[in-house]
Short mmCIF file of N, CA, C and O in Angstrom, two decimals:
data_model
loop_
_atom_site.label_atom_id
_atom_site.label_comp_id
_atom_site.label_asym_id
_atom_site.label_seq_id
_atom_site.Cartn_x
_atom_site.Cartn_y
_atom_site.Cartn_z
N MET D 1 0.84 -1.19 0.00
CA MET D 1 0.00 0.00 0.00
C MET D 1 0.87 1.25 0.00
O MET D 1 1.89 1.32 0.68
N ARG D 2 0.49 2.25 -0.78
CA ARG D 2 1.24 3.49 -0.85
C ARG D 2 1.08 4.28 0.44
O ARG D 2 0.09 4.17 1.14
N SER D 3 2.08 5.10 0.72
CA SER D 3 2.03 5.95 1.90
C SER D 3 0.83 6.88 1.82
O SER D 3 0.42 7.30 0.74
N GLN D 4 0.28 7.21 2.96
CA GLN D 4 -0.83 8.13 3.02
C GLN D 4 -0.35 9.57 3.14
O GLN D 4 -1.14 10.49 3.03
N VAL D 5 0.95 9.76 3.40
CA VAL D 5 1.51 11.09 3.60
C VAL D 5 2.59 11.35 2.56
O VAL D 5 3.48 10.54 2.37
N PHE D 6 2.47 12.50 1.91
CA PHE D 6 3.50 12.96 0.98
C PHE D 6 4.30 14.05 1.68
O PHE D 6 3.73 14.88 2.37
N SER D 7 5.60 14.07 1.48
CA SER D 7 6.42 15.14 2.03
C SER D 7 7.20 15.78 0.89
O SER D 7 7.66 15.11 -0.02
N PHE D 8 7.30 17.09 0.97
CA PHE D 8 8.04 17.86 -0.03
C PHE D 8 8.46 19.18 0.61
O PHE D 8 7.65 19.87 1.20
N GLY D 9 9.74 19.45 0.54
CA GLY D 9 10.26 20.65 1.18
C GLY D 9 9.92 20.64 2.66
O GLY D 9 10.13 19.64 3.35
N VAL D 10 9.36 21.73 3.15
CA VAL D 10 8.95 21.82 4.56
C VAL D 10 7.49 21.44 4.75
O VAL D 10 6.92 21.64 5.82
N PHE D 11 6.88 20.86 3.72
CA PHE D 11 5.46 20.53 3.74
C PHE D 11 5.23 19.03 3.88
O PHE D 11 6.04 18.22 3.47
N ALA D 12 4.07 18.71 4.45
CA ALA D 12 3.58 17.34 4.50
C ALA D 12 2.09 17.40 4.19
O ALA D 12 1.38 18.31 4.63
N PHE D 13 1.62 16.44 3.40
CA PHE D 13 0.21 16.39 3.02
C PHE D 13 -0.30 14.98 3.24
O PHE D 13 0.25 14.03 2.70
N ASP D 14 -1.36 14.86 4.01
CA ASP D 14 -2.02 13.58 4.26
C ASP D 14 -3.18 13.46 3.27
O ASP D 14 -4.15 14.21 3.35
N ARG D 15 -3.05 12.53 2.35
CA ARG D 15 -4.07 12.44 1.30
C ARG D 15 -5.39 11.88 1.81
O ARG D 15 -6.41 12.07 1.17
N VAL D 16 -5.39 11.20 2.95
CA VAL D 16 -6.64 10.67 3.50
C VAL D 16 -7.45 11.79 4.15
O VAL D 16 -8.64 11.93 3.91
N THR D 17 -6.80 12.60 4.97
CA THR D 17 -7.50 13.67 5.69
C THR D 17 -7.55 14.97 4.90
O THR D 17 -8.33 15.86 5.23
N GLY D 18 -6.68 15.11 3.89
CA GLY D 18 -6.60 16.35 3.14
C GLY D 18 -5.89 17.45 3.90
O GLY D 18 -5.98 18.62 3.55
N GLU D 19 -5.13 17.07 4.92
CA GLU D 19 -4.45 18.05 5.77
C GLU D 19 -3.06 18.37 5.22
O GLU D 19 -2.24 17.49 5.00
N LEU D 20 -2.83 19.66 5.02
CA LEU D 20 -1.52 20.17 4.61
C LEU D 20 -0.88 20.82 5.82
O LEU D 20 -1.54 21.55 6.57
N ARG D 21 0.40 20.54 6.04
CA ARG D 21 1.14 21.13 7.15
C ARG D 21 2.45 21.72 6.64
O ARG D 21 3.07 21.18 5.73
N LYS D 22 2.83 22.82 7.28
CA LYS D 22 4.13 23.44 7.02
C LYS D 22 4.79 23.59 8.38
O LYS D 22 4.23 24.26 9.27
N ASP D 23 5.95 22.98 8.55
CA ASP D 23 6.65 23.03 9.84
C ASP D 23 5.70 22.67 10.99
O ASP D 23 5.64 23.37 11.99
N HIS D 24 4.94 21.64 10.82
CA HIS D 24 4.00 21.10 11.81
C HIS D 24 2.76 21.96 12.03
O HIS D 24 1.94 21.63 12.88
N SER D 25 2.62 23.07 11.33
CA SER D 25 1.45 23.93 11.49
C SER D 25 0.47 23.66 10.35
O SER D 25 0.86 23.65 9.19
N PRO D 26 -0.81 23.45 10.68
CA PRO D 26 -1.80 23.17 9.63
C PRO D 26 -2.05 24.40 8.76
O PRO D 26 -2.02 25.53 9.23
N ILE D 27 -2.29 24.13 7.49
CA ILE D 27 -2.66 25.15 6.51
C ILE D 27 -4.00 24.72 5.93
O ILE D 27 -4.14 23.61 5.42
N LYS D 28 -4.97 25.60 5.99
CA LYS D 28 -6.32 25.26 5.53
C LYS D 28 -6.40 25.23 4.01
O LYS D 28 -5.94 26.14 3.34
N LEU D 29 -6.96 24.15 3.51
CA LEU D 29 -7.30 24.02 2.09
C LEU D 29 -8.76 23.61 1.99
O LEU D 29 -9.22 22.79 2.79
N ASP D 30 -9.47 24.17 1.02
CA ASP D 30 -10.82 23.69 0.75
C ASP D 30 -10.74 22.23 0.31
O ASP D 30 -9.71 21.80 -0.25
N PRO D 31 -11.79 21.45 0.52
CA PRO D 31 -11.75 20.03 0.13
C PRO D 31 -11.38 19.79 -1.33
O PRO D 31 -10.61 18.88 -1.63
N GLN D 32 -11.91 20.61 -2.23
CA GLN D 32 -11.62 20.40 -3.66
C GLN D 32 -10.15 20.71 -3.95
O GLN D 32 -9.51 20.00 -4.73
N ALA D 33 -9.60 21.73 -3.33
CA ALA D 33 -8.18 22.05 -3.51
C ALA D 33 -7.31 20.93 -2.95
O ALA D 33 -6.30 20.56 -3.54
N ALA D 34 -7.72 20.37 -1.81
CA ALA D 34 -6.97 19.25 -1.22
C ALA D 34 -7.01 18.04 -2.15
O ALA D 34 -6.00 17.35 -2.31
N ARG D 35 -8.14 17.80 -2.78
CA ARG D 35 -8.24 16.67 -3.72
C ARG D 35 -7.33 16.89 -4.93
O ARG D 35 -6.70 15.96 -5.42
N LEU D 36 -7.27 18.14 -5.40
CA LEU D 36 -6.38 18.43 -6.53
C LEU D 36 -4.92 18.28 -6.13
O LEU D 36 -4.13 17.69 -6.88
N LEU D 37 -4.56 18.75 -4.96
CA LEU D 37 -3.18 18.58 -4.50
C LEU D 37 -2.84 17.10 -4.37
O LEU D 37 -1.77 16.66 -4.80
N ALA D 38 -3.76 16.31 -3.84
CA ALA D 38 -3.53 14.86 -3.74
C ALA D 38 -3.30 14.25 -5.11
O ALA D 38 -2.37 13.45 -5.29
N LEU D 39 -4.11 14.62 -6.08
CA LEU D 39 -3.96 14.10 -7.44
C LEU D 39 -2.59 14.47 -8.02
O LEU D 39 -1.89 13.62 -8.58
N LEU D 40 -2.19 15.73 -7.88
CA LEU D 40 -0.90 16.16 -8.41
C LEU D 40 0.26 15.44 -7.72
O LEU D 40 1.23 15.06 -8.37
N LEU D 41 0.15 15.23 -6.42
CA LEU D 41 1.20 14.53 -5.69
C LEU D 41 1.26 13.06 -6.08
O LEU D 41 2.34 12.49 -6.22
N GLU D 42 0.09 12.44 -6.25
CA GLU D 42 0.06 11.03 -6.66
C GLU D 42 0.70 10.83 -8.03
O GLU D 42 1.30 9.80 -8.30
N GLU D 43 0.58 11.83 -8.88
CA GLU D 43 1.12 11.77 -10.24
C GLU D 43 2.39 12.61 -10.36
O GLU D 43 2.74 13.05 -11.45
N SER D 44 3.08 12.83 -9.26
CA SER D 44 4.26 13.69 -9.22
C SER D 44 5.20 13.44 -10.39
O SER D 44 5.54 12.30 -10.70
N GLY D 45 5.60 14.53 -11.05
CA GLY D 45 6.50 14.45 -12.18
C GLY D 45 5.79 14.21 -13.50
O GLY D 45 6.39 14.40 -14.56
N GLN D 46 4.53 13.83 -13.45
CA GLN D 46 3.76 13.53 -14.66
C GLN D 46 2.79 14.67 -14.95
O GLN D 46 2.23 15.27 -14.03
N LEU D 47 2.56 14.93 -16.21
CA LEU D 47 1.56 15.92 -16.59
C LEU D 47 0.17 15.36 -16.30
O LEU D 47 -0.15 14.25 -16.71
N VAL D 48 -0.63 16.13 -15.58
CA VAL D 48 -2.02 15.77 -15.33
C VAL D 48 -2.86 16.73 -16.17
O VAL D 48 -2.85 17.93 -15.93
N SER D 49 -3.55 16.19 -17.16
CA SER D 49 -4.29 17.02 -18.11
C SER D 49 -5.50 17.67 -17.46
O SER D 49 -6.03 17.18 -16.45
N TYR D 50 -5.96 18.76 -18.06
CA TYR D 50 -7.16 19.43 -17.58
C TYR D 50 -8.34 18.46 -17.59
O TYR D 50 -9.15 18.45 -16.66
N ASP D 51 -8.43 17.64 -18.64
CA ASP D 51 -9.53 16.67 -18.73
C ASP D 51 -9.47 15.65 -17.60
O ASP D 51 -10.50 15.29 -17.03
N ASP D 52 -8.28 15.19 -17.27
CA ASP D 52 -8.12 14.22 -16.18
C ASP D 52 -8.51 14.87 -14.85
O ASP D 52 -9.19 14.26 -14.03
N ILE D 53 -8.07 16.10 -14.64
CA ILE D 53 -8.44 16.81 -13.41
C ILE D 53 -9.95 16.96 -13.34
O ILE D 53 -10.57 16.67 -12.32
N ARG D 54 -10.56 17.41 -14.42
CA ARG D 54 -12.01 17.61 -14.46
C ARG D 54 -12.74 16.32 -14.14
O ARG D 54 -13.63 16.29 -13.29
N GLU D 55 -12.33 15.24 -14.76
CA GLU D 55 -13.01 13.95 -14.56
C GLU D 55 -12.82 13.43 -13.14
O GLU D 55 -13.77 12.97 -12.51
N ARG D 56 -11.62 13.52 -12.62
CA ARG D 56 -11.35 12.95 -11.30
C ARG D 56 -11.87 13.80 -10.16
O ARG D 56 -12.18 13.28 -9.10
N LEU D 57 -11.97 15.12 -10.36
CA LEU D 57 -12.46 15.98 -9.29
C LEU D 57 -13.95 16.27 -9.37
O LEU D 57 -14.60 16.39 -8.34
N TRP D 58 -14.49 16.38 -10.58
CA TRP D 58 -15.89 16.74 -10.72
C TRP D 58 -16.74 15.67 -11.38
O TRP D 58 -17.97 15.74 -11.32
N GLY D 59 -16.14 14.68 -12.01
CA GLY D 59 -16.91 13.63 -12.67
C GLY D 59 -17.89 14.22 -13.66
O GLY D 59 -17.52 15.03 -14.48
N GLY D 60 -19.14 13.84 -13.56
CA GLY D 60 -20.16 14.30 -14.49
C GLY D 60 -20.86 15.57 -14.06
O GLY D 60 -21.80 16.02 -14.71
N THR D 61 -20.40 16.21 -12.98
CA THR D 61 -21.05 17.41 -12.49
C THR D 61 -20.86 18.56 -13.47
O THR D 61 -19.77 18.77 -13.99
N LEU D 62 -21.94 19.29 -13.71
CA LEU D 62 -21.89 20.42 -14.62
C LEU D 62 -21.46 21.67 -13.86
O LEU D 62 -22.24 22.28 -13.13
N VAL D 63 -20.20 22.03 -14.02
CA VAL D 63 -19.65 23.25 -13.42
C VAL D 63 -18.67 23.86 -14.42
O VAL D 63 -18.29 23.22 -15.39
N ASP D 64 -18.26 25.08 -14.14
CA ASP D 64 -17.22 25.70 -14.95
C ASP D 64 -15.89 25.14 -14.46
O ASP D 64 -15.29 25.65 -13.51
N HIS D 65 -15.44 24.05 -15.09
CA HIS D 65 -14.24 23.34 -14.63
C HIS D 65 -13.00 24.21 -14.68
O HIS D 65 -12.17 24.15 -13.78
N GLY D 66 -12.86 25.00 -15.73
CA GLY D 66 -11.68 25.84 -15.86
C GLY D 66 -11.57 26.80 -14.69
O GLY D 66 -10.52 26.95 -14.08
N LYS D 67 -12.67 27.44 -14.36
CA LYS D 67 -12.69 28.38 -13.24
C LYS D 67 -12.43 27.64 -11.93
O LYS D 67 -11.68 28.11 -11.08
N GLY D 68 -13.02 26.47 -11.75
CA GLY D 68 -12.83 25.68 -10.55
C GLY D 68 -11.38 25.23 -10.39
O GLY D 68 -10.82 25.29 -9.29
N ILE D 69 -10.78 24.79 -11.48
CA ILE D 69 -9.38 24.35 -11.44
C ILE D 69 -8.49 25.54 -11.09
O ILE D 69 -7.60 25.43 -10.23
N ARG D 70 -8.71 26.67 -11.73
CA ARG D 70 -7.89 27.87 -11.45
C ARG D 70 -8.04 28.32 -9.99
O ARG D 70 -7.06 28.70 -9.35
N ARG D 71 -9.26 28.24 -9.45
CA ARG D 71 -9.50 28.63 -8.06
C ARG D 71 -8.74 27.70 -7.12
O ARG D 71 -8.08 28.14 -6.19
N CYS D 72 -8.82 26.39 -7.38
CA CYS D 72 -8.11 25.41 -6.55
C CYS D 72 -6.61 25.62 -6.63
O CYS D 72 -5.91 25.59 -5.61
N LEU D 73 -6.09 25.83 -7.85
CA LEU D 73 -4.65 26.03 -8.01
C LEU D 73 -4.18 27.30 -7.33
O LEU D 73 -3.10 27.31 -6.72
N ALA D 74 -4.99 28.35 -7.38
CA ALA D 74 -4.62 29.60 -6.71
C ALA D 74 -4.53 29.38 -5.20
O ALA D 74 -3.60 29.87 -4.55
N GLN D 75 -5.45 28.62 -4.65
CA GLN D 75 -5.43 28.34 -3.22
C GLN D 75 -4.21 27.49 -2.84
O GLN D 75 -3.53 27.77 -1.85
N ILE D 76 -3.92 26.47 -3.65
CA ILE D 76 -2.76 25.62 -3.38
C ILE D 76 -1.47 26.43 -3.47
O ILE D 76 -0.61 26.34 -2.61
N ARG D 77 -1.35 27.22 -4.53
CA ARG D 77 -0.13 28.02 -4.70
C ARG D 77 0.04 29.01 -3.55
O ARG D 77 1.15 29.22 -3.08
N ALA D 78 -1.05 29.62 -3.10
CA ALA D 78 -0.96 30.54 -1.96
C ALA D 78 -0.49 29.79 -0.71
O ALA D 78 0.37 30.28 0.03
N ALA D 79 -1.02 28.59 -0.48
CA ALA D 79 -0.64 27.80 0.69
C ALA D 79 0.83 27.39 0.64
O ALA D 79 1.49 27.34 1.67
N LEU D 80 1.33 27.12 -0.56
CA LEU D 80 2.71 26.68 -0.73
C LEU D 80 3.67 27.84 -0.99
O LEU D 80 4.87 27.61 -1.15
N SER D 81 3.13 29.06 -1.07
CA SER D 81 3.93 30.23 -1.44
C SER D 81 4.64 29.99 -2.77
O SER D 81 5.81 30.32 -2.95
N ASP D 82 3.91 29.40 -3.70
CA ASP D 82 4.44 29.09 -5.02
C ASP D 82 4.00 30.17 -6.00
O ASP D 82 2.97 30.82 -5.80
N ASN D 83 4.76 30.35 -7.05
CA ASN D 83 4.48 31.37 -8.04
C ASN D 83 4.36 30.72 -9.41
O ASN D 83 5.26 29.98 -9.81
N ALA D 84 3.30 31.03 -10.13
CA ALA D 84 3.07 30.41 -11.43
C ALA D 84 4.17 30.78 -12.44
O ALA D 84 4.51 29.98 -13.31
N LYS D 85 4.75 31.96 -12.30
CA LYS D 85 5.78 32.39 -13.26
C LYS D 85 7.13 31.74 -13.00
O LYS D 85 7.89 31.50 -13.93
N THR D 86 7.43 31.48 -11.74
CA THR D 86 8.68 30.81 -11.37
C THR D 86 8.34 29.70 -10.36
O THR D 86 8.66 29.81 -9.18
N PRO D 87 7.70 28.65 -10.83
CA PRO D 87 7.18 27.62 -9.91
C PRO D 87 8.29 26.78 -9.27
O PRO D 87 9.29 26.47 -9.89
N VAL D 88 8.04 26.45 -8.02
CA VAL D 88 8.90 25.53 -7.29
C VAL D 88 8.17 24.19 -7.13
O VAL D 88 8.79 23.15 -7.11
N TYR D 89 6.83 24.25 -7.05
CA TYR D 89 6.04 23.05 -6.78
C TYR D 89 5.15 22.64 -7.96
O TYR D 89 5.15 21.47 -8.35
N ILE D 90 4.39 23.58 -8.51
CA ILE D 90 3.41 23.21 -9.53
C ILE D 90 3.66 24.02 -10.80
O ILE D 90 3.62 25.24 -10.79
N GLN D 91 3.89 23.29 -11.87
CA GLN D 91 4.15 23.88 -13.18
C GLN D 91 2.91 23.75 -14.05
O GLN D 91 2.29 22.68 -14.10
N ASN D 92 2.58 24.82 -14.75
CA ASN D 92 1.46 24.81 -15.69
C ASN D 92 2.01 24.63 -17.10
O ASN D 92 2.92 25.34 -17.50
N GLU D 93 1.49 23.66 -17.81
CA GLU D 93 1.80 23.53 -19.23
C GLU D 93 0.58 24.03 -19.98
O GLU D 93 -0.46 23.36 -20.02
N ARG D 94 0.71 25.23 -20.47
CA ARG D 94 -0.40 25.96 -21.08
C ARG D 94 -1.21 25.08 -22.04
O ARG D 94 -0.65 24.39 -22.88
N ASN D 95 -2.52 25.12 -21.84
CA ASN D 95 -3.49 24.37 -22.65
C ASN D 95 -3.35 22.86 -22.54
O ASN D 95 -3.95 22.13 -23.33
N ARG D 96 -2.54 22.38 -21.57
CA ARG D 96 -2.38 20.93 -21.42
C ARG D 96 -2.72 20.46 -20.02
O ARG D 96 -3.43 19.48 -19.86
N GLY D 97 -2.15 21.11 -18.99
CA GLY D 97 -2.42 20.66 -17.64
C GLY D 97 -1.35 21.12 -16.66
O GLY D 97 -0.66 22.11 -16.91
N TYR D 98 -1.22 20.38 -15.56
CA TYR D 98 -0.30 20.75 -14.49
C TYR D 98 0.59 19.58 -14.12
O TYR D 98 0.22 18.42 -14.29
N ARG D 99 1.76 19.92 -13.57
CA ARG D 99 2.73 18.90 -13.15
C ARG D 99 3.32 19.34 -11.81
O ARG D 99 3.71 20.49 -11.64
N PHE D 100 3.36 18.39 -10.84
CA PHE D 100 4.04 18.67 -9.58
C PHE D 100 5.50 18.40 -9.82
O PHE D 100 5.90 17.29 -10.16
N ILE D 101 6.35 19.44 -9.65
CA ILE D 101 7.74 19.34 -10.08
C ILE D 101 8.76 19.19 -8.94
O ILE D 101 9.92 18.87 -9.20
N ALA D 102 8.35 19.41 -7.70
CA ALA D 102 9.30 19.28 -6.58
C ALA D 102 9.46 17.80 -6.22
O ALA D 102 8.56 17.00 -6.43
N PRO D 103 10.63 17.43 -5.66
CA PRO D 103 10.79 16.05 -5.19
C PRO D 103 9.78 15.73 -4.10
O PRO D 103 9.54 16.54 -3.21
N VAL D 104 9.19 14.55 -4.20
CA VAL D 104 8.16 14.11 -3.24
C VAL D 104 8.61 12.81 -2.62
O VAL D 104 9.10 11.92 -3.30
N GLY D 105 8.45 12.72 -1.31
CA GLY D 105 8.83 11.50 -0.61
C GLY D 105 7.79 11.11 0.42
O GLY D 105 6.78 11.78 0.60
N THR D 106 8.08 10.02 1.09
CA THR D 106 7.27 9.55 2.20
C THR D 106 8.02 9.95 3.47
O THR D 106 9.17 10.36 3.41
N PRO D 107 7.41 9.84 4.64
CA PRO D 107 8.11 10.24 5.87
C PRO D 107 9.47 9.58 6.04
O PRO D 107 10.43 10.23 6.43
N ALA D 108 9.59 8.31 5.70
CA ALA D 108 10.87 7.61 5.86
C ALA D 108 11.91 8.14 4.88
O ALA D 108 13.09 8.18 5.17
N GLU D 109 11.47 8.58 3.70
CA GLU D 109 12.39 9.07 2.68
C GLU D 109 12.80 10.52 2.92
O GLU D 109 13.83 10.96 2.45
N ASN D 110 11.98 11.27 3.64
CA ASN D 110 12.23 12.69 3.85
C ASN D 110 11.98 13.04 5.31
O ASN D 110 10.99 13.66 5.64
N PRO D 111 12.88 12.67 6.22
CA PRO D 111 12.64 12.87 7.65
C PRO D 111 12.59 14.33 8.06
O PRO D 111 12.10 14.63 9.14
N ASP D 112 13.05 15.26 7.23
CA ASP D 112 13.00 16.67 7.58
C ASP D 112 11.65 17.31 7.29
O ASP D 112 11.43 18.47 7.62
N ALA D 113 10.76 16.57 6.64
CA ALA D 113 9.44 17.12 6.31
C ALA D 113 8.65 17.39 7.59
O ALA D 113 8.88 16.79 8.62
N ALA D 114 7.71 18.28 7.47
CA ALA D 114 6.92 18.71 8.63
C ALA D 114 5.81 17.72 8.92
O ALA D 114 4.67 17.89 8.52
N LEU D 115 6.13 16.64 9.62
CA LEU D 115 5.15 15.61 9.92
C LEU D 115 4.89 15.54 11.40
O LEU D 115 5.79 15.66 12.22
N GLU D 116 3.66 15.30 11.76
CA GLU D 116 3.27 15.07 13.14
C GLU D 116 3.60 13.64 13.51
O GLU D 116 3.65 12.76 12.65
N ASP D 117 3.79 13.36 14.78
CA ASP D 117 4.08 12.01 15.23
C ASP D 117 2.99 11.04 14.83
O ASP D 117 3.24 9.87 14.57
N SER D 118 1.74 11.50 14.73
CA SER D 118 0.65 10.60 14.39
C SER D 118 0.73 10.09 12.96
O SER D 118 0.06 9.14 12.60
N TYR D 119 1.52 10.74 12.10
CA TYR D 119 1.65 10.32 10.72
C TYR D 119 2.63 9.17 10.55
O TYR D 119 2.64 8.51 9.55
N THR D 120 3.52 8.98 11.50
CA THR D 120 4.58 7.99 11.31
C THR D 120 4.19 6.64 11.85
O THR D 120 3.24 6.48 12.54
#
């Protein structure tokens, strides 16, 4: 079974609870933004297309997916202090999708990540 916690830089993300932490302090993400971050981390290094994001996050729901994706990405980038023009974590490939570009590990692989004792 894959780890339930991703670690990258000073961040840790629990994909089950949707909890993002920086230096052991929780950072609030809306549920949809947490689901998008989980998807990008699960596919780390791989391009995740807009269509794949739309299908996996909204399924058959009729919403403005582009606006929803941009809103979620803006929230994630704000939480990570990431910049779309000079990304450290999430890269946008215009008209194609997004890619998580930072190294991602599990708690055992990245002991300096901001993890609570309950995660280990």
